[in-house]
Tab-separated table of C-alpha atoms in Angstrom:
chain	number	residue	atom	x	y	z
X	1	MET	CA	0.181	0.063	-0.021
X	2	ALA	CA	2.014	3.150	-1.424
X	3	LEU	CA	0.678	5.546	1.213
X	4	SER	CA	2.573	8.119	3.092
X	5	VAL	CA	2.654	8.210	6.702
X	6	GLY	CA	3.295	11.776	7.057
X	7	GLY	CA	0.042	13.482	8.366
X	8	ARG	CA	-1.487	12.916	11.767
X	9	ASP	CA	-4.747	14.604	10.931
X	10	CYS	CA	-7.409	12.100	10.706
X	11	LEU	CA	-9.163	14.042	8.071
X	12	ARG	CA	-6.094	14.267	5.849
X	13	ALA	CA	-5.507	10.475	6.449
X	14	GLY	CA	-8.983	9.467	5.814
X	15	ASP	CA	-8.736	11.589	2.391
X	16	THR	CA	-5.366	9.816	1.460
X	17	CYS	CA	-7.105	6.474	2.216
X	18	SER	CA	-10.251	7.197	0.361
X	19	SER	CA	-8.272	8.137	-2.806
X	20	ASP	CA	-6.218	4.722	-2.729
X	21	ASP	CA	-7.428	1.586	-4.346
X	22	THR	CA	-6.420	-0.480	-1.905
X	23	CYS	CA	-6.941	1.082	1.221
X	24	SER	CA	-10.579	2.569	0.716
X	25	PRO	CA	-12.368	-0.787	0.281
X	26	ARG	CA	-10.419	-1.958	3.571
X	27	LEU	CA	-11.847	1.082	5.052
X	28	ARG	CA	-15.314	0.464	3.983
X	29	THR	CA	-15.173	-3.056	5.038
X	30	LEU	CA	-14.216	-2.025	8.501
X	31	ARG	CA	-16.919	0.682	8.905
X	32	GLN	CA	-19.288	-2.165	8.351
X	33	CYS	CA	-17.472	-4.649	10.955
X	34	VAL	CA	-18.097	-1.453	13.555
X	35	ALA	CA	-21.742	-0.189	12.751
X	36	GLY	CA	-24.537	-2.182	14.014
X	37	ASP	CA	-24.665	-6.017	13.308
X	38	GLY	CA	-21.753	-5.771	10.677
X	39	SER	CA	-21.168	-9.395	10.748
X	40	VAL	CA	-24.399	-10.223	9.140
X	41	LYS	CA	-23.989	-7.968	6.471
X	42	LEU	CA	-20.702	-9.457	5.927
X	43	GLY	CA	-21.600	-13.054	5.694
X	44	PRO	CA	-20.128	-16.076	7.123
X	45	GLY	CA	-16.681	-15.104	6.926
X	46	ALA	CA	-17.247	-11.792	8.502
X	47	ARG	CA	-14.502	-12.722	11.603
X	48	ASN	CA	-11.642	-13.020	9.240
X	49	GLN	CA	-12.839	-9.943	6.848
X	50	CYS	CA	-12.923	-7.592	9.726
X	51	GLU	CA	-9.483	-8.952	11.267
X	52	ASN	CA	-7.820	-8.674	7.903
X	53	ALA	CA	-9.008	-5.101	7.164
X	54	MET	CA	-8.111	-4.053	10.762
X	55	THR	CA	-4.669	-5.430	10.271
X	56	ALA	CA	-3.982	-3.881	6.874
X	57	LEU	CA	-5.010	-0.363	8.164
X	58	LEU	CA	-2.737	-0.376	11.204
X	59	SER	CA	0.103	-0.229	8.707
X	60	THR	CA	-1.608	3.313	6.977
X	61	PRO	CA	-1.551	6.876	8.085
X	62	LEU	CA	-5.063	6.206	9.728
X	63	HIS	CA	-3.133	4.532	12.264
X	64	GLY	CA	-1.783	7.017	15.017
X	65	CYS	CA	-3.684	9.567	13.477
X	66	GLN	CA	-5.481	12.224	15.959
X	67	CYS	CA	-7.934	15.465	16.187
X	68	LYS	CA	-7.686	18.844	17.770
X	69	ARG	CA	-10.370	19.191	20.581
X	70	GLY	CA	-12.787	21.890	19.177
X	71	MET	CA	-11.772	21.737	15.713
X	72	LYS	CA	-13.599	22.400	12.671
X	73	LYS	CA	-15.080	19.380	11.579
X	74	GLU	CA	-14.317	17.616	14.806
X	75	LYS	CA	-17.237	15.044	14.495
X	76	ASN	CA	-16.004	13.931	11.137
X	77	CYS	CA	-12.230	13.518	12.547
X	78	LEU	CA	-13.432	11.652	15.148
X	79	SER	CA	-15.725	9.436	13.106
X	80	ILE	CA	-12.669	8.564	10.906
X	81	TYR	CA	-10.441	7.787	14.095
X	82	TRP	CA	-13.159	5.672	15.697
X	83	SER	CA	-13.722	3.652	12.536
X	84	LEU	CA	-10.273	2.242	13.537
X	85	HIS	CA	-9.622	2.696	17.284
X	86	GLN	CA	-13.064	1.777	18.693
X	87	SER	CA	-13.642	-0.532	17.801
X	88	VAL	CA	-16.881	-1.227	19.056
X	89	LEU	CA	-17.419	-4.718	17.375
X	90	HIS	CA	-20.458	-5.489	18.842
X	91	GLY	CA	-19.686	-4.236	22.531
X	92	LEU	CA	-15.709	-4.649	22.577
X	93	SER	CA	-13.116	-2.267	22.198
X	94	LEU	CA	-9.991	-2.242	21.068
X	95	VAL	CA	-7.215	-0.688	23.541
X	96	GLU	CA	-6.215	2.533	22.438
X	97	SER	CA	-5.165	5.902	23.585
X	98	TYR	CA	-8.020	8.551	23.362
X	99	PRO	CA	-8.114	10.618	19.855
X	100	TYR	CA	-7.102	14.008	20.770
X	101	GLU	CA	-3.694	15.788	20.137
X	102	PRO	CA	-2.074	16.436	23.770
X	103	GLU	CA	-2.383	20.168	24.701
X	104	GLU	CA	0.242	21.965	26.714
X	105	ARG	CA	-2.162	24.703	27.366
X	106	GLY	CA	-3.533	24.862	31.278
X	107	SER	CA	-0.172	24.716	33.203
X	108	ASP	CA	0.416	28.401	33.843
X	109	TYR	CA	-2.886	29.933	34.848
X	110	VAL	CA	-3.795	33.657	34.999
X	111	ARG	CA	-3.498	34.851	38.981
X	112	LEU	CA	-5.531	38.239	37.939
X	113	ALA	CA	-3.362	40.182	40.203
X	114	SER	CA	-3.987	43.260	38.423
X	115	ILE	CA	-7.725	42.888	38.961
X	116	ALA	CA	-7.482	42.068	42.761
X	117	ALA	CA	-4.919	45.057	43.148
X	118	GLU	CA	-8.010	47.325	41.919
X	119	SER	CA	-10.373	46.002	44.550
X	120	GLU	CA	-10.798	47.935	47.773
X	121	VAL	CA	-11.245	45.037	49.964
X	122	THR	CA	-8.624	43.606	51.842
X	123	THR	CA	-9.811	39.683	51.185
X	124	VAL	CA	-9.218	38.456	47.805
X	125	ASN	CA	-12.310	36.570	46.255
X	126	ARG	CA	-11.051	34.959	43.114
X	127	CYS	CA	-14.235	33.804	41.929
X	128	LEU	CA	-15.425	37.600	41.654
X	129	ASP	CA	-11.980	38.171	40.265
X	130	ALA	CA	-12.432	35.450	37.578
X	131	ALA	CA	-15.719	37.001	36.751
X	132	LYS	CA	-14.336	40.206	36.269
X	133	ALA	CA	-11.498	38.940	34.128
X	134	CYS	CA	-14.059	37.143	32.183
X	135	ASN	CA	-15.619	40.238	31.294
X	136	ILE	CA	-12.773	42.467	30.318
X	137	ASP	CA	-11.440	39.426	27.649
X	138	GLU	CA	-13.553	39.908	24.291
X	139	THR	CA	-13.893	36.114	23.378
X	140	CYS	CA	-14.517	35.111	27.333
X	141	GLN	CA	-17.343	37.653	27.815
X	142	LYS	CA	-18.925	37.209	24.094
X	143	LEU	CA	-18.972	33.232	24.537
X	144	ARG	CA	-20.131	33.436	28.290
X	145	THR	CA	-22.866	35.891	27.332
X	146	GLU	CA	-23.558	33.471	24.488
X	147	TYR	CA	-24.231	30.336	26.984
X	148	VAL	CA	-25.788	32.086	29.596
X	149	SER	CA	-28.369	33.525	27.343
X	150	ALA	CA	-28.820	30.188	25.492
X	151	CYS	CA	-29.279	28.355	28.674
X	152	ILE	CA	-31.832	30.724	30.619
X	153	GLN	CA	-33.870	31.517	27.563
X	154	PRO	CA	-37.427	29.853	27.409
X	155	SER	CA	-38.427	27.562	24.607
X	156	ALA	CA	-41.732	26.918	23.281
X	157	ARG	CA	-41.132	23.393	22.407
X	158	SER	CA	-38.459	22.621	25.330
X	159	GLY	CA	-40.398	24.367	28.041
X	160	PRO	CA	-38.077	26.604	30.647
X	161	CYS	CA	-35.152	26.287	28.575
X	162	ASN	CA	-33.585	24.735	25.075
X	163	ARG	CA	-31.287	22.014	26.715
X	164	PRO	CA	-29.371	21.190	23.591
X	165	LYS	CA	-28.782	24.749	22.447
X	166	CYS	CA	-27.670	25.401	25.978
X	167	ASN	CA	-25.183	22.395	26.058
X	168	LYS	CA	-23.839	23.274	22.547
X	169	ALA	CA	-22.981	26.825	23.635
X	170	LEU	CA	-21.455	25.613	26.813
X	171	ARG	CA	-19.054	23.255	24.901
X	172	LYS	CA	-18.178	26.230	22.611
X	173	PHE	CA	-17.222	28.228	25.620
X	174	PHE	CA	-15.124	25.547	27.197
X	175	ASP	CA	-13.429	24.606	23.764
X	176	ARG	CA	-12.666	28.220	22.516
X	177	VAL	CA	-12.167	30.217	25.801
X	178	PRO	CA	-8.269	29.660	27.363
X	179	PRO	CA	-8.389	27.820	30.518
X	180	ASP	CA	-6.924	30.579	32.188
X	181	TYR	CA	-10.268	32.128	32.310
X	182	THR	CA	-12.541	29.058	32.279
X	183	HIS	CA	-10.566	27.300	35.210
X	184	GLU	CA	-10.534	30.296	37.485
X	185	LEU	CA	-14.435	30.445	36.932
X	186	LEU	CA	-15.283	26.754	37.530
X	187	PHE	CA	-12.262	25.953	40.342
X	188	CYS	CA	-11.803	28.754	42.225
X	189	PRO	CA	-11.812	28.403	45.816
X	190	CYS	CA	-14.559	29.188	48.255
X	191	THR	CA	-15.000	29.262	51.828
X	192	ASP	CA	-18.805	30.047	52.468
X	193	THR	CA	-21.939	28.390	50.680
X	194	ALA	CA	-22.842	31.387	49.140
X	195	CYS	CA	-19.755	31.482	47.024
X	196	ALA	CA	-19.860	27.771	46.393
X	197	GLU	CA	-23.289	28.060	44.931
X	198	ARG	CA	-22.445	30.652	42.734
X	199	ARG	CA	-19.652	28.501	41.639
X	200	ARG	CA	-21.908	25.670	40.983
X	201	GLN	CA	-24.164	27.935	38.943
X	202	THR	CA	-21.590	28.302	36.549
X	203	ILE	CA	-22.860	26.359	34.038
X	204	VAL	CA	-26.438	27.003	34.525
X	205	PRO	CA	-27.091	23.307	35.764
X	206	SER	CA	-31.352	23.802	35.842
X	207	CYS	CA	-31.026	23.712	32.014
X	208	SER	CA	-27.860	21.985	31.178
X	209	TYR	CA	-28.375	18.831	33.018
X	210	GLU	CA	-30.465	18.821	35.770
X	211	ASP	CA	-34.214	17.448	35.794
X	212	LYS	CA	-37.201	16.080	37.992
X	213	ASP	CA	-35.484	12.865	38.176
X	214	LYS	CA	-31.957	11.481	38.221
X	215	PRO	CA	-31.568	9.136	35.068
X	216	ASN	CA	-29.587	5.831	35.103
X	217	CYS	CA	-25.945	6.498	34.905
X	218	LEU	CA	-25.244	3.443	32.476
X	219	ALA	CA	-28.109	4.740	30.251
X	220	GLN	CA	-26.393	8.096	29.843
X	221	LEU	CA	-23.382	6.611	29.603
X	222	ARG	CA	-24.360	4.450	26.454
X	223	ILE	CA	-25.802	7.844	25.347
X	224	CYS	CA	-22.491	9.152	25.489
X	225	LYS	CA	-20.558	6.443	23.595
X	226	ALA	CA	-22.923	6.630	20.597
X	227	ASP	CA	-21.813	9.828	20.272
X	228	TYR	CA	-18.250	10.383	18.684
X	229	VAL	CA	-17.285	13.610	20.401
X	230	CYS	CA	-18.764	12.532	24.021
X	231	ARG	CA	-17.088	9.534	23.587
X	232	SER	CA	-13.628	10.789	22.847
X	233	ARG	CA	-14.289	13.479	25.872
X	234	TRP	CA	-14.984	10.569	28.119
X	235	ALA	CA	-11.881	8.456	27.251
X	236	GLN	CA	-9.665	11.723	27.588
X	237	PHE	CA	-11.140	12.106	31.111
X	238	GLN	CA	-10.475	8.412	31.833
X	239	TYR	CA	-6.790	8.876	30.712
X	240	ASP	CA	-5.733	12.297	32.157
X	241	CYS	CA	-7.251	11.575	35.240
X	242	GLN	CA	-6.593	8.174	35.998
X	243	SER	CA	-5.750	8.003	39.431
X	244	SER	CA	-2.501	6.155	41.001
X	245	GLU	CA	-1.601	5.436	44.361
X	246	GLN	CA	2.094	4.925	43.228
X	247	SER	CA	2.359	8.823	42.490
X	248	ALA	CA	2.846	11.468	45.242
X	249	SER	CA	0.135	13.822	43.105
X	250	GLY	CA	-2.426	11.001	43.112
X	251	CYS	CA	-2.445	11.413	38.988
X	252	LYS	CA	-0.831	8.348	36.951
X	253	GLN	CA	-0.129	10.795	34.344
X	254	GLU	CA	1.196	13.390	36.863
X	255	ASN	CA	-0.336	16.529	35.139
X	256	TYR	CA	-3.075	18.464	36.982
X	257	GLY	CA	-4.134	20.808	34.452
X	258	ALA	CA	-4.571	18.001	31.683
X	259	CYS	CA	-6.962	16.457	34.261
X	260	LEU	CA	-8.960	19.629	34.540
X	261	LEU	CA	-8.794	20.280	30.956
X	262	ALA	CA	-9.976	16.774	30.490
X	263	TYR	CA	-13.079	17.333	33.082
X	264	THR	CA	-14.243	20.537	31.613
X	265	GLY	CA	-14.398	18.876	28.022
X	266	LEU	CA	-17.461	16.642	29.429
X	267	ILE	CA	-19.622	19.731	30.313
X	268	GLY	CA	-22.197	20.053	27.731
X	269	SER	CA	-22.757	16.426	27.445
X	270	THR	CA	-25.273	13.638	28.597
X	271	ILE	CA	-22.378	12.944	31.675
X	272	THR	CA	-21.849	16.415	32.391
X	273	PRO	CA	-20.214	16.854	35.593
X	274	ASN	CA	-20.764	19.441	38.353
X	275	TYR	CA	-20.134	20.315	42.154
X	276	LEU	CA	-22.821	18.166	44.089
X	277	ASP	CA	-23.661	20.815	46.578
X	278	ASN	CA	-22.674	23.970	47.849
X	279	SER	CA	-20.740	22.861	50.643
X	280	THR	CA	-17.803	20.492	49.543
X	281	SER	CA	-15.645	20.439	46.434
X	282	ASN	CA	-17.305	16.895	45.583
X	283	VAL	CA	-18.109	16.532	41.897
X	284	GLY	CA	-20.142	14.358	39.514
X	285	PRO	CA	-22.660	13.742	37.060
X	286	TRP	CA	-26.504	14.257	37.603
X	287	CYS	CA	-27.623	10.377	37.663
X	288	SER	CA	-28.000	7.187	39.965
X	289	CYS	CA	-27.477	4.003	39.625
X	290	ALA	CA	-31.409	2.986	40.301
X	291	ALA	CA	-32.657	0.654	37.921
X	292	SER	CA	-29.030	-0.631	37.172
X	293	GLY	CA	-30.102	-4.526	37.961
X	294	ASN	CA	-27.179	-6.964	37.633
X	295	HIS	CA	-24.888	-4.087	36.544
X	296	ARG	CA	-25.105	-1.771	39.761
X	297	GLU	CA	-21.319	-2.446	40.547
X	298	GLN	CA	-20.465	-1.247	37.125
X	299	CYS	CA	-22.599	1.737	37.786
X	300	ASN	CA	-20.915	2.238	40.898
X	301	ASP	CA	-17.634	1.875	39.162
X	302	PHE	CA	-18.736	4.673	37.102
X	303	LEU	CA	-19.557	7.041	39.707
X	304	ALA	CA	-16.485	6.199	41.517
X	305	PHE	CA	-14.734	7.695	38.995
X	306	PHE	CA	-15.899	11.099	39.651
X	307	HIS	CA	-16.914	10.793	43.638
X	308	ASP	CA	-13.663	8.772	44.427
X	309	ASN	CA	-11.035	9.940	41.933
X	310	VAL	CA	-8.025	11.165	43.987
X	311	CYS	CA	-6.609	12.681	40.809
X	312	LEU	CA	-9.255	14.579	40.229
X	313	LYS	CA	-9.874	15.855	44.017
X	314	ASN	CA	-6.376	16.881	44.041
X	315	ALA	CA	-6.338	18.480	41.078
X	316	ILE	CA	-9.032	21.177	42.027
X	317	LEU	CA	-7.483	21.270	45.544
X	318	ALA	CA	-4.168	22.346	44.139
X	319	PHE	CA	-5.887	24.602	41.606
X	320	GLY	CA	-7.535	26.431	44.670
X	321	ASN	CA	-4.326	27.095	46.816
X	322	GLY	CA	-2.108	27.730	43.678
X	323	SER	CA	0.207	24.848	43.507
X	324	ASP	CA	-1.376	23.454	40.112
X	325	VAL	CA	1.545	22.873	37.863
X	326	LYS	CA	2.324	20.067	35.819
X	327	THR	CA	3.897	17.887	38.523
X	328	GLY	CA	6.202	15.695	36.284
X	329	ALA	CA	6.196	14.469	32.672
X	330	SER	CA	4.062	11.447	31.658
X	331	GLN	CA	5.811	8.580	30.536
X	332	PRO	CA	3.722	6.904	27.732
X	333	GLY	CA	4.107	3.129	27.240
X	334	MET	CA	4.978	2.288	31.018
X	335	PRO	CA	3.055	-0.639	32.705
X	336	SER	CA	0.428	0.036	35.116
X	337	PRO	CA	1.322	-0.312	39.091
X	338	ALA	CA	-0.139	-3.406	40.515
X	339	THR	CA	-1.885	-1.288	42.998
X	340	ASP	CA	-3.384	1.363	40.572
X	341	ASN	CA	-6.877	1.841	40.660
X	342	GLN	CA	-8.270	0.472	37.559
X	343	SER	CA	-12.034	0.669	36.315
X	344	PRO	CA	-13.726	-1.265	34.048
X	345	PHE	CA	-14.900	1.605	32.178
X	346	LEU	CA	-10.902	2.586	31.558
X	347	ALA	CA	-10.774	1.798	27.982
X	348	THR	CA	-7.593	3.858	27.298
X	349	THR	CA	-3.716	3.338	27.724
X	350	ALA	CA	-0.940	5.150	27.010
X	351	PRO	CA	0.251	5.739	23.401
X	352	GLY	CA	2.739	3.538	23.327
X	353	VAL	CA	0.787	0.246	22.565
X	354	SER	CA	2.539	-1.621	19.690
X	355	MET	CA	0.953	-2.684	16.533
X	356	GLU	CA	1.596	-6.190	17.450
X	357	THR	CA	-0.625	-6.072	20.679
X	358	GLU	CA	-3.171	-4.460	19.022
X	359	GLN	CA	-3.294	-7.283	16.149
X	360	ASN	CA	-3.057	-9.834	19.321
X	361	ILE	CA	-5.667	-7.786	21.041
X	362	LEU	CA	-7.949	-7.665	17.808
X	363	ARG	CA	-8.203	-11.495	17.252
X	364	ALA	CA	-9.393	-11.881	20.774
X	365	GLN	CA	-11.857	-9.569	20.672
X	366	ILE	CA	-13.517	-10.048	17.460
X	367	PRO	CA	-16.852	-11.847	17.858
X	368	THR	CA	-19.385	-12.626	15.088
X	369	GLN	CA	-22.254	-12.468	17.524
X	370	VAL	CA	-23.323	-10.555	20.156
X	371	ASN	CA	-23.117	-12.167	23.826
X	372	GLU	CA	-26.437	-10.947	25.433
X	373	ASN	CA	-24.529	-11.663	29.088
X	374	ASP	CA	-21.968	-8.657	28.162
X	375	ARG	CA	-24.817	-6.088	27.594
X	376	LEU	CA	-24.265	-3.610	30.260
X	377	TRP	CA	-27.874	-1.201	30.067
X	378	ASP	CA	-30.564	-3.600	31.040
X	379	ASP	CA	-32.941	-1.745	33.277
X	380	GLU	CA	-33.617	-4.054	35.925
X	381	GLY	CA	-34.591	-3.700	39.633
X	382	ASP	CA	-35.231	-0.409	41.514
X	383	SER	CA	-32.768	0.523	43.999
X	384	THR	CA	-31.165	3.828	45.034
X	385	LEU	CA	-27.758	4.186	45.587
X	386	PRO	CA	-26.515	7.070	48.005
X	387	SER	CA	-23.316	9.067	46.312
X	388	PRO	CA	-20.148	7.895	48.101
X	389	GLY	CA	-17.932	10.687	49.682
X	390	LEU	CA	-14.394	11.654	48.011
X	391	SER	CA	-11.598	9.949	49.928
X	392	ASP	CA	-9.390	12.180	52.016
X	393	ARG	CA	-6.066	10.439	51.148
X	394	GLY	CA	-5.791	13.150	48.280
X	395	ALA	CA	-5.116	15.923	50.607
X	396	GLU	CA	-1.617	14.782	51.571
X	397	PRO	CA	0.200	16.069	48.448
X	398	VAL	CA	-1.637	19.736	48.513
X	399	ARG	CA	-0.495	19.998	52.192
X	400	LEU	CA	3.055	19.045	51.379
X	401	SER	CA	3.258	21.339	48.787
X	402	LEU	CA	2.503	24.006	51.117
X	403	LEU	CA	4.779	23.404	53.636
X	404	LEU	CA	7.522	23.245	50.865
X	405	GLY	CA	6.292	26.582	49.561
X	406	LEU	CA	6.814	28.112	52.940
X	407	GLY	CA	10.460	26.895	53.196
X	408	TRP	CA	11.578	30.021	51.764
X	409	LEU	CA	10.935	32.241	54.599
X	410	LEU	CA	13.393	30.327	56.803
X	411	PRO	CA	16.854	31.983	55.410
X	412	ALA	CA	14.928	35.454	55.673
X	413	LEU	CA	13.929	34.710	59.327
X	414	LEU	CA	17.244	33.332	60.350
X	415	LEU	CA	19.180	36.690	58.939
X	416	LEU	CA	16.540	39.143	60.632
X	417	LEU	CA	17.313	37.296	63.942
X	418	LEU	CA	21.380	37.438	63.551
X	419	SER	CA	21.331	41.027	62.632
X	420	ASN	CA	19.291	41.931	65.859
């Protein structure tokens, strides 16, 4: 197959493949494999055809191509990526990294010093300063006004508000406005319930996700995975916010900024996370594990990725106290420590997965028939799940950072004492 392995962009890689007489039919075959009951359409030899198409495409520019979060034609780009990498062949996934290019933004957050200096009050309120800073910045002010307007405007069809329009405007805001502004608005520290409630209202929960009754979490996740953008954001969140007991930061990827960026990528989706109340910094999606039936444990695992996520909790706390810097370089391809928290929903690994490994996984994971026992979203039973509290283990790295940050005062105090 005479294809150049130059570009990393999935749109360009898809165009290159479509114009090649050998690559194009194999991509069409693979699309049938991953679309519904593809094995029936392909006939008795479906398993071999799917495996051969996948193996051949792993040596084309499609393998390793990525998309940019918030890019133009993002959904088209992601559809090409997931055709090869999803691969949801009757509910089973090929283990692969998430489709987005790594973003280095989000490490050096603006501290809004000039705005704080203009304030006459002695106590700095970072949440109010964040709102002022957003109003001064043209892009932030414009897109924030757009989503607030979309989320509070009554709709003749939808009632109190137009939820799809609201969520679309929210996604646009968090994708296009730099995290210097969005993260300050969303993760600014609060010391009282009034501030915490204003912070919780940042994404207009009454329109963006709240309902009279909480939906089932697995049903919401199923809807998310059926959408290319939501599926990709969920994969990014799992990868960048994966916890590790072996890491001082609590994050396997050692990057708080990347975790917070991945978290905001979920806002505006069917699994939009937000603060659970105005008295803590606990976060999670608006859903419950009622009616999860035999899949209650899987539902609990999904919620635990928010409620009990030490990495995410530490990232939010570190942002609040100003120690939100990249704590270390990620090491793609390194094996997971045996004690790492592993979730059955974590379908992503570091980008260093070899082609041979992918082919071995593929051979083991392409069935020709759906196994009814593997379906995750049967709504059986009717029980409720209290939201588990956040683990307190994540506070240790934060306290350590504060102590280290005060170390510079000691030499100055010694000099002062000696001079006296």
